[in-house]
Amino acid sequence: MGGHSAEPPKVPDYRIYKVSDAPQLMKTQRMLAQHGLKDPWLRNEVWRYPPATRNPYNSLNEVFFRKIKLGFALAALTIVGEKIYHHYYPEEHHHHH
């Protein structure tokens, strides 16, 4: 019990992230340079931006076809849960017409 046989996650080498790979960050870098500023940590934000060679429809496809299934499953689970709850604990209406 309590044995940790799994290896820790591999941390990628920091040198693979280049600001020049993210056009949005290049724009930020240019804007900072206009004011005589430099952000040495800007490289740490590169992972947030997908590679420019990636097809923009891949992101839409990923969200729509992979994540929408999870959304529908959670919605169905919520509906079933509410039906079961209301079956065992029906709402009491004290309206007398």
Short mmCIF file of C-alpha atoms in Angstrom, two decimals:
data_model
loop_
_atom_site.label_atom_id
_atom_site.label_comp_id
_atom_site.label_asym_id
_atom_site.label_seq_id
_atom_site.Cartn_x
_atom_site.Cartn_y
_atom_site.Cartn_z
CA MET A 1 0.00 0.00 0.00
CA GLY A 2 1.22 3.47 -0.78
CA GLY A 3 3.79 2.25 -3.29
CA HIS A 4 4.61 4.73 -5.99
CA SER A 5 5.68 2.65 -8.95
CA ALA A 6 4.52 5.13 -11.59
CA GLU A 7 7.18 7.34 -13.08
CA PRO A 8 6.79 11.10 -12.64
CA PRO A 9 5.57 12.99 -15.71
CA LYS A 10 8.29 14.01 -18.14
CA VAL A 11 8.82 17.76 -18.24
CA PRO A 12 9.62 18.98 -21.77
CA ASP A 13 12.87 20.81 -22.36
CA TYR A 14 12.37 24.57 -22.15
CA ARG A 15 14.40 25.14 -25.31
CA ILE A 16 11.69 23.66 -27.54
CA TYR A 17 9.46 26.69 -26.88
CA LYS A 18 10.31 29.67 -29.07
CA VAL A 19 8.46 32.97 -29.13
CA SER A 20 8.96 33.05 -32.90
CA ASP A 21 6.61 30.05 -33.17
CA ALA A 22 3.65 32.08 -31.85
CA PRO A 23 2.68 35.11 -33.98
CA GLN A 24 0.58 36.55 -31.14
CA LEU A 25 3.59 36.58 -28.83
CA MET A 26 5.80 38.08 -31.53
CA LYS A 27 3.33 40.97 -31.69
CA THR A 28 3.53 41.35 -27.91
CA GLN A 29 7.32 41.26 -28.07
CA ARG A 30 7.36 44.01 -30.73
CA MET A 31 4.97 46.18 -28.71
CA LEU A 32 7.16 45.83 -25.63
CA ALA A 33 10.27 46.65 -27.67
CA GLN A 34 8.64 49.91 -28.86
CA HIS A 35 8.58 50.99 -25.21
CA GLY A 36 12.11 49.76 -24.55
CA LEU A 37 10.89 46.77 -22.57
CA LYS A 38 11.66 43.06 -22.80
CA ASP A 39 9.85 40.15 -21.18
CA PRO A 40 12.34 37.37 -20.43
CA TRP A 41 9.50 35.06 -19.41
CA LEU A 42 7.46 35.44 -22.60
CA ARG A 43 8.74 32.05 -23.74
CA ASN A 44 6.75 30.47 -20.89
CA GLU A 45 3.50 31.42 -22.67
CA VAL A 46 4.29 29.71 -26.00
CA TRP A 47 2.61 26.46 -24.97
CA ARG A 48 -0.75 28.27 -24.86
CA TYR A 49 -0.73 28.89 -28.60
CA PRO A 50 -1.12 26.03 -31.08
CA PRO A 51 1.45 25.76 -33.89
CA ALA A 52 0.75 28.01 -36.85
CA THR A 53 0.85 24.99 -39.16
CA ARG A 54 -2.20 23.50 -37.46
CA ASN A 55 -5.42 23.66 -39.44
CA PRO A 56 -7.92 25.95 -37.63
CA TYR A 57 -10.68 23.43 -38.31
CA ASN A 58 -8.85 20.84 -36.19
CA SER A 59 -9.63 22.86 -33.05
CA LEU A 60 -13.29 23.11 -34.01
CA ASN A 61 -13.35 19.42 -34.83
CA GLU A 62 -11.71 18.57 -31.52
CA VAL A 63 -14.14 20.64 -29.48
CA PHE A 64 -17.25 19.64 -31.38
CA PHE A 65 -16.72 15.93 -31.79
CA ARG A 66 -14.68 15.07 -28.70
CA LYS A 67 -15.88 17.44 -26.02
CA ILE A 68 -19.51 17.68 -27.11
CA LYS A 69 -19.95 14.00 -26.28
CA LEU A 70 -18.90 14.68 -22.71
CA GLY A 71 -21.33 17.61 -22.56
CA PHE A 72 -24.25 15.47 -23.76
CA ALA A 73 -23.32 12.70 -21.34
CA LEU A 74 -23.24 15.13 -18.41
CA ALA A 75 -26.55 16.67 -19.48
CA ALA A 76 -28.18 13.23 -19.70
CA LEU A 77 -26.75 12.27 -16.31
CA THR A 78 -28.16 15.47 -14.81
CA ILE A 79 -31.62 14.80 -16.24
CA VAL A 80 -31.64 11.21 -14.99
CA GLY A 81 -30.43 12.36 -11.58
CA GLU A 82 -33.22 14.95 -11.34
CA LYS A 83 -35.86 12.40 -12.40
CA ILE A 84 -34.68 9.95 -9.73
CA TYR A 85 -34.55 12.70 -7.10
CA HIS A 86 -38.07 13.93 -7.91
CA HIS A 87 -39.36 10.35 -7.86
CA TYR A 88 -38.22 9.83 -4.27
CA TYR A 89 -38.78 13.42 -3.12
CA PRO A 90 -41.77 14.78 -5.02
CA GLU A 91 -42.47 18.47 -4.91
CA GLU A 92 -45.37 19.33 -2.64
CA HIS A 93 -47.68 21.99 -4.00
CA HIS A 94 -50.02 23.56 -1.47
CA HIS A 95 -52.01 25.52 -4.00
CA HIS A 96 -55.73 25.11 -3.57
CA HIS A 97 -57.74 26.34 -6.49
#
